[in-house]
Amino acid sequence: MEKSKKIILTGDRPTGRLHVGHYVGSLKRRVELQNSGEFDQIFIMIADAQALTDNADNPEKVRQNIIEVALDYLSCGLDPAKSTLFIQSQIPELTELTFYYMNLVTVSRLQRNPTVKNEIKLRNFEASIPVGFFAYPISQASDITAFKATTVPVGEDQLPMIEQTREIVRSFNHIYGEVLVEPDVLLPDNKACLRLPGTDGKAKMSKSLNNCIYLSDTQEEVKKKIMSMFTDPNHIRVEDPGCVEGNPVFIYLDAFCRDEHFKTHWPEYQNLDELKAHYTRGGLGDVKVKRFLNQVLQEELEPIRARRKAYEQNIPEVYRILKEGSICAQKAAAATLAEVKAAMKINYFDDEELIQAQAQKFRQQP
Ligand code: TRP
């Protein structure tokens, strides 16, 4: 049975280069899942159509960032031989599904979606929300269900989208018959990875706040950003006791550091707990901790940078990968759309039985 297949779908809006928050929140996990061999199919989508829902006036930004995101994917280790990398707008079936799903969702349900609510505020859309933006959770349900995804690895902010998708699936299957698959969300298991703060300690990493460490930053850029990171504002002299909770340097260490890092870079401590205890007691300066974080992060980012360099020398190949992936993704989405249309009774020309039955009905009429 189709249902027992394990299928991943996830993606990102191409509105900027991806940063270390994307990495620990989702990208790293995707690569692990890809290499686990546990999944029958993996679809990774560059969500350009979704990006246009709030960037309709800036198509060039979206166009430029397609290649940035693709390079970020490939450099993190997503492998086109194992994962299908594709571009959302190239799959018209997704738009078609969205139009049908719109009938299953109410305006008030969309208004209650906490992620959309928050984004409307952030973009000052309160007075005039573009319909496409307002409805993007429905389009996201199409992205997921078109591939019969069972598993959607995303960050915490996407939870309301998956919940909305599950409701649409239940509603569709209830009305039209069991066609769609209810997906499960897969969140990062490390709490620090759920929402990595910006280098300024603000909850959200954002390009406009200039508080992100990008996967494509050079070694020097990363070092500079780490050395100027916010820490505990009350930790003024080295002897002062410091606070690790809410301290971005320690949150980053929570996300990136493993015991092995201490063996190679800082053998005075066995593990992060010991380091935190020292910082909390007092007598440990921020600069030392930042230097250590720099070593840990550089070690993680170095292979990513190296792979990026290689792909940057072969951009036409990257576009070829996306094109092949889009062709493959379209086939999968078309198969689901055919089932959806049959279930919704809008497959008139494929249904010989219907044509015969209608013929019969009208023949009998005098
Ligand atoms: N909303 C996601 C983001 O902002 C991108 C996205 C679009 C997505 N469709 C999806 C993620 C389907 C997971 C599944 O990055």
Short mmCIF file of N, CA and C in Angstrom, two decimals, residues 154-223:
data_model
loop_
_atom_site.label_atom_id
_atom_site.label_comp_id
_atom_site.label_asym_id
_atom_site.label_seq_id
_atom_site.Cartn_x
_atom_site.Cartn_y
_atom_site.Cartn_z
N VAL A 154 10.55 20.72 10.26
CA VAL A 154 10.55 22.19 10.20
C VAL A 154 10.86 22.76 11.58
N GLY A 155 11.01 24.06 11.63
CA GLY A 155 11.17 24.76 12.90
C GLY A 155 9.81 24.95 13.56
N GLU A 156 9.88 25.36 14.82
CA GLU A 156 8.68 25.48 15.65
C GLU A 156 7.64 26.44 15.08
N ASP A 157 8.11 27.48 14.40
CA ASP A 157 7.17 28.49 13.88
C ASP A 157 6.24 27.91 12.82
N GLN A 158 6.59 26.74 12.29
CA GLN A 158 5.76 26.15 11.23
C GLN A 158 4.68 25.22 11.77
N LEU A 159 4.65 25.01 13.09
CA LEU A 159 3.66 24.09 13.68
C LEU A 159 2.22 24.42 13.28
N PRO A 160 1.81 25.70 13.34
CA PRO A 160 0.43 26.01 12.97
C PRO A 160 0.11 25.65 11.51
N MET A 161 1.12 25.68 10.65
CA MET A 161 0.91 25.33 9.24
C MET A 161 0.61 23.84 9.10
N ILE A 162 1.34 23.05 9.86
CA ILE A 162 1.15 21.59 9.77
C ILE A 162 -0.22 21.23 10.37
N GLU A 163 -0.58 21.92 11.44
CA GLU A 163 -1.90 21.68 12.05
C GLU A 163 -3.00 21.99 11.05
N GLN A 164 -2.86 23.11 10.36
CA GLN A 164 -3.85 23.51 9.36
C GLN A 164 -3.91 22.46 8.23
N THR A 165 -2.74 21.97 7.84
CA THR A 165 -2.68 20.93 6.80
C THR A 165 -3.44 19.69 7.24
N ARG A 166 -3.22 19.29 8.48
CA ARG A 166 -3.89 18.09 8.98
C ARG A 166 -5.41 18.26 8.97
N GLU A 167 -5.86 19.46 9.30
CA GLU A 167 -7.31 19.71 9.26
C GLU A 167 -7.85 19.61 7.83
N ILE A 168 -7.11 20.15 6.90
CA ILE A 168 -7.55 20.10 5.50
C ILE A 168 -7.61 18.64 5.03
N VAL A 169 -6.60 17.87 5.40
CA VAL A 169 -6.57 16.45 5.02
C VAL A 169 -7.80 15.72 5.57
N ARG A 170 -8.07 15.95 6.86
CA ARG A 170 -9.21 15.25 7.49
C ARG A 170 -10.51 15.65 6.81
N SER A 171 -10.63 16.94 6.53
CA SER A 171 -11.84 17.44 5.92
C SER A 171 -12.00 16.87 4.49
N PHE A 172 -10.91 16.89 3.74
CA PHE A 172 -10.96 16.36 2.36
C PHE A 172 -11.34 14.89 2.38
N ASN A 173 -10.63 14.11 3.20
CA ASN A 173 -10.87 12.66 3.22
C ASN A 173 -12.28 12.33 3.69
N HIS A 174 -12.80 13.16 4.59
CA HIS A 174 -14.16 12.94 5.11
C HIS A 174 -15.19 13.16 4.00
N ILE A 175 -14.99 14.21 3.22
CA ILE A 175 -15.99 14.53 2.19
C ILE A 175 -15.81 13.67 0.94
N TYR A 176 -14.57 13.51 0.50
CA TYR A 176 -14.33 12.91 -0.83
C TYR A 176 -13.78 11.49 -0.80
N GLY A 177 -13.42 11.00 0.39
CA GLY A 177 -12.83 9.65 0.48
C GLY A 177 -11.34 9.73 0.78
N GLU A 178 -10.81 8.63 1.28
CA GLU A 178 -9.41 8.61 1.75
C GLU A 178 -8.42 8.74 0.59
N VAL A 179 -7.94 9.94 0.37
CA VAL A 179 -6.95 10.15 -0.69
C VAL A 179 -5.67 10.73 -0.09
N LEU A 180 -5.83 11.71 0.80
CA LEU A 180 -4.67 12.45 1.28
C LEU A 180 -4.10 11.82 2.56
N VAL A 181 -2.84 12.14 2.82
CA VAL A 181 -2.14 11.57 3.98
C VAL A 181 -1.92 12.68 5.02
N GLU A 182 -2.25 12.37 6.27
CA GLU A 182 -2.04 13.34 7.36
C GLU A 182 -0.56 13.33 7.76
N PRO A 183 0.11 14.45 7.65
CA PRO A 183 1.55 14.46 7.94
C PRO A 183 1.85 14.66 9.42
N ASP A 184 2.99 14.20 9.84
CA ASP A 184 3.50 14.50 11.18
C ASP A 184 4.62 15.52 11.07
N VAL A 185 4.68 16.39 12.08
CA VAL A 185 5.76 17.36 12.10
C VAL A 185 6.95 16.73 12.81
N LEU A 186 8.14 17.13 12.41
CA LEU A 186 9.34 16.66 13.10
C LEU A 186 10.13 17.89 13.54
N LEU A 187 10.11 18.15 14.85
CA LEU A 187 10.81 19.33 15.40
C LEU A 187 12.21 18.93 15.86
N PRO A 188 13.13 19.88 15.95
CA PRO A 188 14.46 19.56 16.47
C PRO A 188 14.33 19.03 17.89
N ASP A 189 15.18 18.06 18.29
CA ASP A 189 15.01 17.52 19.64
C ASP A 189 15.79 18.30 20.69
N ASN A 190 16.73 19.13 20.26
CA ASN A 190 17.50 19.97 21.18
C ASN A 190 16.78 21.32 21.33
N LYS A 191 16.49 21.69 22.58
CA LYS A 191 15.70 22.89 22.82
C LYS A 191 16.35 24.16 22.23
N ALA A 192 17.68 24.25 22.34
CA ALA A 192 18.38 25.44 21.83
C ALA A 192 18.21 25.55 20.32
N CYS A 193 18.01 24.39 19.66
CA CYS A 193 17.89 24.40 18.21
C CYS A 193 16.52 24.84 17.73
N LEU A 194 15.53 24.80 18.64
CA LEU A 194 14.17 25.16 18.26
C LEU A 194 14.10 26.60 17.78
N ARG A 195 14.78 27.46 18.50
CA ARG A 195 14.77 28.86 18.10
C ARG A 195 16.07 29.51 18.53
N LEU A 196 17.03 29.48 17.63
CA LEU A 196 18.32 30.07 17.93
C LEU A 196 18.16 31.60 17.88
N PRO A 197 18.59 32.32 18.93
CA PRO A 197 18.43 33.77 18.89
C PRO A 197 19.45 34.42 17.94
N GLY A 198 19.25 35.70 17.67
CA GLY A 198 20.25 36.44 16.91
C GLY A 198 21.49 36.68 17.75
N THR A 199 22.56 37.14 17.11
CA THR A 199 23.80 37.39 17.85
C THR A 199 23.62 38.55 18.85
N ASP A 200 22.53 39.34 18.67
CA ASP A 200 22.25 40.44 19.60
C ASP A 200 21.33 40.00 20.73
N GLY A 201 21.01 38.69 20.77
CA GLY A 201 20.16 38.18 21.83
C GLY A 201 18.68 38.31 21.54
N LYS A 202 18.32 39.00 20.45
CA LYS A 202 16.90 39.13 20.09
C LYS A 202 16.39 37.76 19.65
N ALA A 203 15.10 37.53 19.94
CA ALA A 203 14.54 36.18 19.69
C ALA A 203 14.63 35.79 18.23
N LYS A 204 14.49 36.75 17.33
CA LYS A 204 14.43 36.39 15.93
C LYS A 204 15.68 36.82 15.18
N MET A 205 16.20 35.90 14.37
CA MET A 205 17.30 36.26 13.48
C MET A 205 16.71 36.88 12.25
N SER A 206 17.18 38.03 11.87
CA SER A 206 16.63 38.63 10.67
C SER A 206 17.67 39.51 10.01
N LYS A 207 17.60 39.46 8.68
CA LYS A 207 18.56 40.18 7.88
C LYS A 207 18.54 41.67 8.22
N SER A 208 17.31 42.21 8.41
CA SER A 208 17.22 43.65 8.64
C SER A 208 17.81 44.03 10.00
N LEU A 209 17.82 43.10 10.95
CA LEU A 209 18.43 43.40 12.26
C LEU A 209 19.94 43.18 12.23
N ASN A 210 20.43 42.61 11.15
CA ASN A 210 21.87 42.38 11.01
C ASN A 210 22.42 41.55 12.18
N ASN A 211 21.67 40.51 12.56
CA ASN A 211 22.08 39.70 13.71
C ASN A 211 22.19 38.20 13.37
N CYS A 212 22.45 37.91 12.10
CA CYS A 212 22.51 36.50 11.65
C CYS A 212 23.93 36.10 11.32
N ILE A 213 24.25 34.85 11.60
CA ILE A 213 25.46 34.24 11.07
C ILE A 213 25.03 33.34 9.91
N TYR A 214 25.49 33.69 8.70
CA TYR A 214 25.07 32.94 7.52
C TYR A 214 25.97 31.74 7.28
N LEU A 215 25.40 30.71 6.67
CA LEU A 215 26.19 29.53 6.31
C LEU A 215 27.28 29.90 5.31
N SER A 216 27.03 30.95 4.53
CA SER A 216 27.99 31.34 3.51
C SER A 216 28.93 32.45 3.98
N ASP A 217 28.87 32.84 5.26
CA ASP A 217 29.82 33.82 5.79
C ASP A 217 31.24 33.24 5.76
N THR A 218 32.22 34.12 5.54
CA THR A 218 33.61 33.67 5.59
C THR A 218 34.02 33.42 7.04
N GLN A 219 35.17 32.76 7.17
CA GLN A 219 35.71 32.48 8.50
C GLN A 219 35.85 33.77 9.31
N GLU A 220 36.35 34.83 8.65
CA GLU A 220 36.57 36.10 9.34
C GLU A 220 35.25 36.73 9.77
N GLU A 221 34.25 36.67 8.87
CA GLU A 221 32.94 37.25 9.21
C GLU A 221 32.33 36.54 10.42
N VAL A 222 32.44 35.22 10.43
CA VAL A 222 31.86 34.45 11.54
C VAL A 222 32.56 34.83 12.84
N LYS A 223 33.89 34.91 12.78
CA LYS A 223 34.65 35.24 13.99
C LYS A 223 34.25 36.61 14.54
#
